[in-house]
Structures are given as structure tokens and as C-alpha cells.
mmCIF file of C-alpha atoms in Angstrom:
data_model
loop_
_atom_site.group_PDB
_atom_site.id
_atom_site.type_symbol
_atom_site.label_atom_id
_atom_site.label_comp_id
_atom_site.label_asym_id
_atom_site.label_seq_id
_atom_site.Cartn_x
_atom_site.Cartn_y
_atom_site.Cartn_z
ATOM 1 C CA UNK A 1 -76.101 58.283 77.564
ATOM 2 C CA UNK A 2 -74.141 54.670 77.955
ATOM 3 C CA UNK A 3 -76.295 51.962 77.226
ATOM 4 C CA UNK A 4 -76.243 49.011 80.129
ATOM 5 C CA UNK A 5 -74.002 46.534 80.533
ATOM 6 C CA UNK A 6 -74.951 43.570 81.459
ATOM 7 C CA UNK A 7 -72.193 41.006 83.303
ATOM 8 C CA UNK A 8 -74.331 38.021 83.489
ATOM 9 C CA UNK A 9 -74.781 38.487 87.019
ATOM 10 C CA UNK A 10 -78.778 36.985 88.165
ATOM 11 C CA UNK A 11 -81.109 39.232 89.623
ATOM 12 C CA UNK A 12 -81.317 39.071 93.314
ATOM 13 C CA UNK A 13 -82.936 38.196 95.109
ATOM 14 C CA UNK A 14 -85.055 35.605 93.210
ATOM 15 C CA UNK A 15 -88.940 36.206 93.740
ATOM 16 C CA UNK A 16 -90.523 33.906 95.523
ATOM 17 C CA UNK A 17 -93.742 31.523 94.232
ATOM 18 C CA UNK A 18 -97.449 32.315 94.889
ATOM 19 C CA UNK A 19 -98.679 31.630 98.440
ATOM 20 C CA UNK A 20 -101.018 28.991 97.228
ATOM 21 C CA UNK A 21 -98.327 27.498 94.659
ATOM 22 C CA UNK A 22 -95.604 27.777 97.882
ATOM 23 C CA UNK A 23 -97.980 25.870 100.387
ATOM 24 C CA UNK A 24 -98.290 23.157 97.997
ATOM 25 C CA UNK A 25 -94.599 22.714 97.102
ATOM 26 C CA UNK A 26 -93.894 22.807 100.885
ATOM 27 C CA UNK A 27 -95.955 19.966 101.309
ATOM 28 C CA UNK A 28 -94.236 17.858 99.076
ATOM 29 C CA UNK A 29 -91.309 18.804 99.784
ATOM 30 C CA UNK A 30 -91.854 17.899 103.494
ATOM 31 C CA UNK A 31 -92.481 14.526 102.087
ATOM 32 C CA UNK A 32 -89.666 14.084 99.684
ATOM 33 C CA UNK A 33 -87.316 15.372 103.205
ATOM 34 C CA UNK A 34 -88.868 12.741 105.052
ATOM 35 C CA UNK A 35 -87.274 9.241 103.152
ATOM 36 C CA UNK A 36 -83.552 10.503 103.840
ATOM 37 C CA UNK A 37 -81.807 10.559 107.244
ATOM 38 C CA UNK A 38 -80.141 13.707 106.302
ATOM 39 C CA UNK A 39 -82.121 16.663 104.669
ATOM 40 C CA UNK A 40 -79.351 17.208 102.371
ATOM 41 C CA UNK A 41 -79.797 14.349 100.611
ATOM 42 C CA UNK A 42 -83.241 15.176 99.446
ATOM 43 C CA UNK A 43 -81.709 17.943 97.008
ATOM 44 C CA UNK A 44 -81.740 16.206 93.936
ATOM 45 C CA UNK A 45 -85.552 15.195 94.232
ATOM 46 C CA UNK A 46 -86.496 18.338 95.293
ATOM 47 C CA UNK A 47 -85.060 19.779 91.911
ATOM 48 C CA UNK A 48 -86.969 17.959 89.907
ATOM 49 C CA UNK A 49 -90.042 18.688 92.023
ATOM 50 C CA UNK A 50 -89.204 22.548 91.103
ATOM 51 C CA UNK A 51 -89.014 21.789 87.800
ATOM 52 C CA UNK A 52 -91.922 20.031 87.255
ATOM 53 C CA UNK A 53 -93.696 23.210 88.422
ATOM 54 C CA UNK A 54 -92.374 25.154 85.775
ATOM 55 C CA UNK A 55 -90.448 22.866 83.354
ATOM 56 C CA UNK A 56 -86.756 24.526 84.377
ATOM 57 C CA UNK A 57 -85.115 25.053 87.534
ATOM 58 C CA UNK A 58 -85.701 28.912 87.896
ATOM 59 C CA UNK A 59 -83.799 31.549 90.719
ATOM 60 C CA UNK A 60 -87.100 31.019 92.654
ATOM 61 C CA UNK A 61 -86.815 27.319 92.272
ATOM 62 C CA UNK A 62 -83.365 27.126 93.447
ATOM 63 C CA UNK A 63 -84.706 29.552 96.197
ATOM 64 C CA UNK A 64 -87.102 27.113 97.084
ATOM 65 C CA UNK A 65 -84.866 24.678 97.796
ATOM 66 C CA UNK A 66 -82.213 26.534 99.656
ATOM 67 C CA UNK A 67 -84.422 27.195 101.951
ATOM 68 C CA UNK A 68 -86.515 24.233 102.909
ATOM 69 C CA UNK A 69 -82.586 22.653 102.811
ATOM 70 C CA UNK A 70 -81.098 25.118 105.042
ATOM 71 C CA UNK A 71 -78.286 25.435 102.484
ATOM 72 C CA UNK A 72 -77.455 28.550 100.013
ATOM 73 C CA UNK A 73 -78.575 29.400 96.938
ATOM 74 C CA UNK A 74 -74.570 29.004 95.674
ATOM 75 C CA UNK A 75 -74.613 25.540 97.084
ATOM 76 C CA UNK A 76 -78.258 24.604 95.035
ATOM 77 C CA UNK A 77 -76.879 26.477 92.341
ATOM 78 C CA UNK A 78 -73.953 24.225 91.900
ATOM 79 C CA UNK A 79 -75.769 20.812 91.801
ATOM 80 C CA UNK A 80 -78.334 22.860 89.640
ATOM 81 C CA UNK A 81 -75.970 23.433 87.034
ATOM 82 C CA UNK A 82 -73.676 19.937 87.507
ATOM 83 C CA UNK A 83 -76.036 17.928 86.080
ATOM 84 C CA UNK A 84 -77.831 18.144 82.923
ATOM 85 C CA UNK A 85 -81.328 16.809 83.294
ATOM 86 C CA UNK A 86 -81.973 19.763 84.878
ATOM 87 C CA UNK A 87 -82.348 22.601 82.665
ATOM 88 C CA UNK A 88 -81.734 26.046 83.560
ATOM 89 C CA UNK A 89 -84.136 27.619 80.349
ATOM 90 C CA UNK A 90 -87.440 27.414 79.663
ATOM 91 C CA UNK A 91 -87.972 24.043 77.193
ATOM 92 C CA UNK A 92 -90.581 22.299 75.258
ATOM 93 C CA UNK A 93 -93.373 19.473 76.685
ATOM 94 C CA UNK A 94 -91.130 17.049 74.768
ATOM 95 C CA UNK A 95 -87.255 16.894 75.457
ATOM 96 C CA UNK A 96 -85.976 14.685 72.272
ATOM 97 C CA UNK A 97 -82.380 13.405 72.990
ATOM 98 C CA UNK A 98 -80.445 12.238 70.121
ATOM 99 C CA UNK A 99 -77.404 10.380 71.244
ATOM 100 C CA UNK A 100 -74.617 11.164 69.494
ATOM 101 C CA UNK A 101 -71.849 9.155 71.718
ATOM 102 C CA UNK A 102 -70.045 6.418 69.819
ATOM 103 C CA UNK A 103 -71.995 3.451 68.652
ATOM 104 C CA UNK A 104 -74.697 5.667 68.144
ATOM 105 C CA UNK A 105 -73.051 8.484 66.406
ATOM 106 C CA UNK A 106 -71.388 5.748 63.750
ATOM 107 C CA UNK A 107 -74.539 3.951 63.390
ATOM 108 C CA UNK A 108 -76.491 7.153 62.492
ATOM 109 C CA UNK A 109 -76.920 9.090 65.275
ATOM 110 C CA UNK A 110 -75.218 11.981 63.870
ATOM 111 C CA UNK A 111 -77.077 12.023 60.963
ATOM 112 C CA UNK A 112 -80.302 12.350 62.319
ATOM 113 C CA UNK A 113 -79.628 14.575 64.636
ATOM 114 C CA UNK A 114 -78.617 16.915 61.827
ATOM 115 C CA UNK A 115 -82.073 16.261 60.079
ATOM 116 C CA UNK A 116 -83.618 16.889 62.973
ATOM 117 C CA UNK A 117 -81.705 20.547 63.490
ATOM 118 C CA UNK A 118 -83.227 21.049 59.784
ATOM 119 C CA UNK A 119 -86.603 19.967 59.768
ATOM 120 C CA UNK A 120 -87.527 21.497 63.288
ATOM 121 C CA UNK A 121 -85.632 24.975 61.930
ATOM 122 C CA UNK A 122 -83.864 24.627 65.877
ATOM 123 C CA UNK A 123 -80.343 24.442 66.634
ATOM 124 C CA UNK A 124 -78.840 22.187 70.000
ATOM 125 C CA UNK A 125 -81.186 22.652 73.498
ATOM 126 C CA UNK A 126 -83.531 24.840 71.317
ATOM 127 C CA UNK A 127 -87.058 24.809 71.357
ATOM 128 C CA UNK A 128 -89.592 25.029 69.060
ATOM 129 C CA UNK A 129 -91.665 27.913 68.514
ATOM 130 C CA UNK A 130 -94.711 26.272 69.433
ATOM 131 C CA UNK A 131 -93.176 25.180 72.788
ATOM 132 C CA UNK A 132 -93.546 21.180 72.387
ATOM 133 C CA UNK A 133 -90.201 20.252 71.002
ATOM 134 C CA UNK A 134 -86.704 20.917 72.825
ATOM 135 C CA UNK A 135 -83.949 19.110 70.755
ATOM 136 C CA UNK A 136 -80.522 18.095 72.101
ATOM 137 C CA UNK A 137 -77.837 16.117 71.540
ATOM 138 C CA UNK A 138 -77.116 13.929 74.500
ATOM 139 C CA UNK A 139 -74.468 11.105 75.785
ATOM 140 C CA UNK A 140 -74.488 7.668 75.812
ATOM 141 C CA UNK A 141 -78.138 6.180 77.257
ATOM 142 C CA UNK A 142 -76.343 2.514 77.911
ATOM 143 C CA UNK A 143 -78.693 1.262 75.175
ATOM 144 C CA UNK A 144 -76.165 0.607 72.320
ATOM 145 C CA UNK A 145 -77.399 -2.934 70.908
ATOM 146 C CA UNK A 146 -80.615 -1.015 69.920
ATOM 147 C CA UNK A 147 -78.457 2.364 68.144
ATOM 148 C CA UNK A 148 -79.285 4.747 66.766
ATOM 149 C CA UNK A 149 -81.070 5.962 70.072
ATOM 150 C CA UNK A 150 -83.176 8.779 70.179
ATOM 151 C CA UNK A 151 -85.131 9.383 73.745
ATOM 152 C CA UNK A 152 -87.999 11.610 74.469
ATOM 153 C CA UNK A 153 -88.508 12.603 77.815
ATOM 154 C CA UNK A 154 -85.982 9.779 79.168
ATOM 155 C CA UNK A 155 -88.401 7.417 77.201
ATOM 156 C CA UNK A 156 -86.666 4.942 74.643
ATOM 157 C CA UNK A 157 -87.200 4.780 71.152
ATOM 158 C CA UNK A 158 -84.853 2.459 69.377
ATOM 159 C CA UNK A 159 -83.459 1.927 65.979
ATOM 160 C CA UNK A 160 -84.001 5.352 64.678
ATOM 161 C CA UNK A 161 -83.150 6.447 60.957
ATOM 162 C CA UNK A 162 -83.878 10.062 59.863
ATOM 163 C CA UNK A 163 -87.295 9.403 58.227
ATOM 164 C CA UNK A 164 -88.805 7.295 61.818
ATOM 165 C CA UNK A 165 -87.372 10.652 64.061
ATOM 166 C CA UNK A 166 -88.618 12.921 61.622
ATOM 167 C CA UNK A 167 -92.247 11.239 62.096
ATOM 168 C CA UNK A 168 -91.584 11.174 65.781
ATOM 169 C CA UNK A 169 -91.099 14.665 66.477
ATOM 170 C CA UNK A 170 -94.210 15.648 64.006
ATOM 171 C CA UNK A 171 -96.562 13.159 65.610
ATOM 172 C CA UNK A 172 -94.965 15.017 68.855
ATOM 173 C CA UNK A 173 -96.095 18.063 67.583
ATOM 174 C CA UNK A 174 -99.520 17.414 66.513
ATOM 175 C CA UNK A 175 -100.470 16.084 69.272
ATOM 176 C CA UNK A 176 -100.825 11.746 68.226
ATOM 177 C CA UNK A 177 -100.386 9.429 70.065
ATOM 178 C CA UNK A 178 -96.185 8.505 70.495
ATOM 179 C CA UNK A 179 -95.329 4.536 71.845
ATOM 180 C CA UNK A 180 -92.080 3.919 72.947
ATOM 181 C CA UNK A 181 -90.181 1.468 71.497
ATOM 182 C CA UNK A 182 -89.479 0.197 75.654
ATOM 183 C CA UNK A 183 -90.837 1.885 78.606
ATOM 184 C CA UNK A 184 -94.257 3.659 79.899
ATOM 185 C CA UNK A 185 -96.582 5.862 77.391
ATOM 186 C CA UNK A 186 -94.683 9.084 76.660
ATOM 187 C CA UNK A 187 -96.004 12.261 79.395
ATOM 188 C CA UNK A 188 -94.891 16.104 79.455
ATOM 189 C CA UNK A 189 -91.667 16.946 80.682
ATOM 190 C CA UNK A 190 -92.975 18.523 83.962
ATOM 191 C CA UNK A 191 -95.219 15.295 84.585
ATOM 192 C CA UNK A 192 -91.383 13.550 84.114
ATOM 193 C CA UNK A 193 -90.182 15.507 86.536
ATOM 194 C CA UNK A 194 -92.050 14.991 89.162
ATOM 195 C CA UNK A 195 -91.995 11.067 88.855
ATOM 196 C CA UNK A 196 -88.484 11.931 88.747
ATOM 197 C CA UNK A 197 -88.793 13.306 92.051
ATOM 198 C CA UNK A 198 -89.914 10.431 93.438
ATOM 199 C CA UNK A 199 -94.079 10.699 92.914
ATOM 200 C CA UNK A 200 -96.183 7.822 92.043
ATOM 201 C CA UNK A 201 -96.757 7.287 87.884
ATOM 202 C CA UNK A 202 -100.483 7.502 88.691
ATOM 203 C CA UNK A 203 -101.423 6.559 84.701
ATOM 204 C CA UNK A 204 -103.645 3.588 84.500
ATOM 205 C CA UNK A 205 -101.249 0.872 83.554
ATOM 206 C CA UNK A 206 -97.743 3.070 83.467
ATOM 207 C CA UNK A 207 -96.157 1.408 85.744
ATOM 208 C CA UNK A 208 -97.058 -2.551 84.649
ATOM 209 C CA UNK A 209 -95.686 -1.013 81.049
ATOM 210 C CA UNK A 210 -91.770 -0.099 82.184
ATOM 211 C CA UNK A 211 -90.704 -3.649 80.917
ATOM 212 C CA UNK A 212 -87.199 -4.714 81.303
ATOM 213 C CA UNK A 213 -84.130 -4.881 79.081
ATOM 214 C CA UNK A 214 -84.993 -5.719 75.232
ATOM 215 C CA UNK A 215 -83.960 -9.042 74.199
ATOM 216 C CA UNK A 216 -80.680 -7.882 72.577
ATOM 217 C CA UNK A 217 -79.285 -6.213 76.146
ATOM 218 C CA UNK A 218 -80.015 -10.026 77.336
ATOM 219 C CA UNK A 219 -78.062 -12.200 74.874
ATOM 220 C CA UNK A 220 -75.463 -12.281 76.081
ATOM 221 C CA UNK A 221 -76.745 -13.517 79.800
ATOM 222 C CA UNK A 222 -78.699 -16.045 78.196
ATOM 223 C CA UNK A 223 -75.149 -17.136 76.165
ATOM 224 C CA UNK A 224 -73.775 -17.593 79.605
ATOM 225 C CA UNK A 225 -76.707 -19.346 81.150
ATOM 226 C CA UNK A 226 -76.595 -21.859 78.483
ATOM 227 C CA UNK A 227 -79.894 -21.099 76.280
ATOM 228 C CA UNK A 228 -80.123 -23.288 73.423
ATOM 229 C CA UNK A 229 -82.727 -20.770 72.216
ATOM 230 C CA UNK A 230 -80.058 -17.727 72.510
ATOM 231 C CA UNK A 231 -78.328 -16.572 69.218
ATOM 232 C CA UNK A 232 -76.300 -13.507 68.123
ATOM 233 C CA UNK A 233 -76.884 -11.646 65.489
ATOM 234 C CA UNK A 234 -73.813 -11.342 63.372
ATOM 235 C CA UNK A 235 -72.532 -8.203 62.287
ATOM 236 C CA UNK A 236 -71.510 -7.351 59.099
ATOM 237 C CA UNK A 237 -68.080 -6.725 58.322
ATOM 238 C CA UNK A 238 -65.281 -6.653 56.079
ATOM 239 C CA UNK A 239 -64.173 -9.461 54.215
ATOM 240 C CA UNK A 240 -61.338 -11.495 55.656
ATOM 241 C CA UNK A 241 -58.086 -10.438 53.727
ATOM 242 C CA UNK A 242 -55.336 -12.996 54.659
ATOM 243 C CA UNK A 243 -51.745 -11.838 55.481
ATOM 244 C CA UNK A 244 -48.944 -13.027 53.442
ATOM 245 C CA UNK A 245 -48.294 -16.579 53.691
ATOM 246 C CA UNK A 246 -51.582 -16.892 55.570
ATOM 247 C CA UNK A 247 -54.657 -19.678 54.184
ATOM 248 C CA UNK A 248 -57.385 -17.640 52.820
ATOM 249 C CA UNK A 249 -60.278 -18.381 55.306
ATOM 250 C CA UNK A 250 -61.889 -21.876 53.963
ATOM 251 C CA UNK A 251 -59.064 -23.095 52.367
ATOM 252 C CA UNK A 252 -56.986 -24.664 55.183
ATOM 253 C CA UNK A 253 -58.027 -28.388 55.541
ATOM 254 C CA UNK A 254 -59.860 -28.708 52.051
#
């Protein structure tokens, strides 16, 4: 007997949720529908407001959405899967992002990513056996004055080194209290989602904490705006080595 092959192909048609679960989602959904001129348009939101149900976009998710959309499940499928904060596997209560893009990458970021990989025993958008941790390297988070950047659950935590993430992810883990270094207090992934889809943070005091841009992203507006109290910290860098011919620096004028 031939075993079965399998050619990746989904299982159709996608099951659908639990009346009581359904109603509910309808009725937000109706809401999310209602800010946009064009149904359409309410796609994206309406992702994350499937995956805040069950922490991935799933067939019956995408379902979902076809459907109170008018649209296809090819057509949900392909935002679905364009872009990547939505995921299409099951994942942990805490997605940690290491960015590995540039600055980042050259400032550390590699390197704790890779002690990461080792002390969590996971490899790239893996979770954790327990189900809290779901590591992944990620792109540039426009935060590059405060690399290396690690982010958990689109929350920033700046200035990482290897030892600080490694006692992020196990405070993560066992359940203590996590601060961001910017932003609101740290919630699951699925409560992230569905702020993401455009709910009210209804935390005591979540909103009032989202600050604004740390005081490095701002030095260079307060340069320009004439701030006697605005400075730069200077970078380090190679000593000056003079061409040929050329004063050594500090020498010309002496």
C-alpha cells in the first residue's frame, strides 16, 4: 500500500468557528466595517481581530473574513501571507523580535539573537515548548539610536546585550513582571492583536504610558531648533590617520 502524499494543498473547506464564538466576532467585525467608506478596507483590522481569537490567522479565520468582506478566501489569503505580523502558525503569548537589520545587527543584534536561539533550545519563528516564547529575527523597527533592539509584542526594549535579553525572555517565562524600555506594560499577543485591530487599550493607565520618541530620536530636532541644552553623543571611532603630506589633526596652527 502507497503511503500519502501530501502536496501542501489546505484542507477545504476551512471549518467554521462556534456559533457563540461567530456571533461575537460578527459583532465586531460589523464595527471595525463601519469606520471605512469601503468594506474592503477594513481587511487588515479584521485580521488581527481573527488573530487575536486564536493567536494566528487560521483557514477559518481567513474564512471569516472572506465572508463578512464579500471577497475570496485567495484574495484574504494573499494579504494574509504579504505581511508578516500576521502569522500563519500557532505562536507563543510573547513574540520576541530581535532585529537583525544593519545598525542593529553590527551593534549586537546578531549576537544575541544567536544566544537567544541557544538558551531558549528554539530555532527562527519557533516557539517554546511551554507556549510563552516565539523568537524571530525581524527588520529594521526605525529605532536605531537606541540598537541593539529587541521588541516583544511590538513593545520596545532598547539597548539590549545578550545577558539583559537572556533575563528578558526568562522573566517572560516565569511569569514577572516585564517594563518596556518605551511604550505601554507588555500584554499577550492575542490582547496585541486586537488593539491592533483597532480596540480600545482598556488597561488602567496603558494608554497615558505610550510616551513619545526617546530623547536620542529627538536630538537632532532640538539641534535644529536651536537648544542650548541639546548635545550629541559622540561616537567612537578610529583614530584620524593623516594622508601623505597631510597635518596630523592638532598640529596645523600650533
Amino acid at each position: 500500500m502507497s503511503a500519502e502524499v501530501s502536496l501542501g494543498i489546505p484542507e477545504m473547506p476551512a471549518p467554521d468557528y462556534p456559533a457563540d464564538v461567530r456571533a461575537r466576532l460578527e459583532t465586531d467585525a460589523a464595527e471595525v466595517i463601519a469606520r471605512y467608506p469601503g468594506s474592503r478596507s477594513a481587511l487588515l483590522p479584521l485580521l488581527h481581530l481573527v488573530q487575536s481569537e486564536e493567536g494566528y490567522v487560521t483557514r477559518t479565520g481567513i474564512r471569516f473574513c472572506a465572508e463578512v468582506l464579500g471577497l475570496t478566501t485567495a484574495e484574504v489569503t494573499a494579504v494574509a501571507t504579504f505581511y508578516t505580523m500576521y502569522r500563519r502558525k500557532p505562536s507563543g503569548d510573547y513574540q520576541v523580535g530581535v532585529c537583525t537589520n544593519t545598525l542593529c545587527a553590527v551593534m549586537g543584534g546578531d549576537a544575541i539573537f544567536e544566544d537567544l536561539q541557544r538558551h531558549l533550545g528554539v530555532g527562527n519563528d519557533e516557539t517554546t515548548a511551554d507556549g510563552k516564547v516565539t523568537l524571530e529575527h525581524i527588520e529594521c523597527n526605525a529605532a536605531c539610536d537606541f540598537a541593539p533592539v529587541v521588541m516583544v509584542n511590538w513593545e520596545f526594549f532598547d539597548n539590549q546585550t545578550p545577558e539583559s535579553a537572556r533575563q528578558l525572555v526568562d522573566d517572560l517565562i516565569a511569569g514577572r513582571e516585564v517594563r518596556p524600555t518605551r511604550g505601554a506594560p507588555l500584554c499577550t499577543y492575542k490582547e496585541t492583536a486586537r488593539i491592533l485591530a483597532g480596540f480600545p487599550d482598556e488597561r488602567e493607565g496603558a494608554v497615558e504610558a505610550t510616551g513619545g520618541a526617546g530623547p536620542a530620536s529627538l536630538a537632532g530636532l532640538r539641534l535644529h531648533r536651536g537648544d542650548p541644552g541639546a548635545h550629541i553623543v559622540p561616537q567612537q571611532a578610529e583614530p584620524h590617520r593623516a594622508e601623505s603630506g597631510e597635518a596630523e589633526s592638532g598640529e596645523e596652527g600650533e
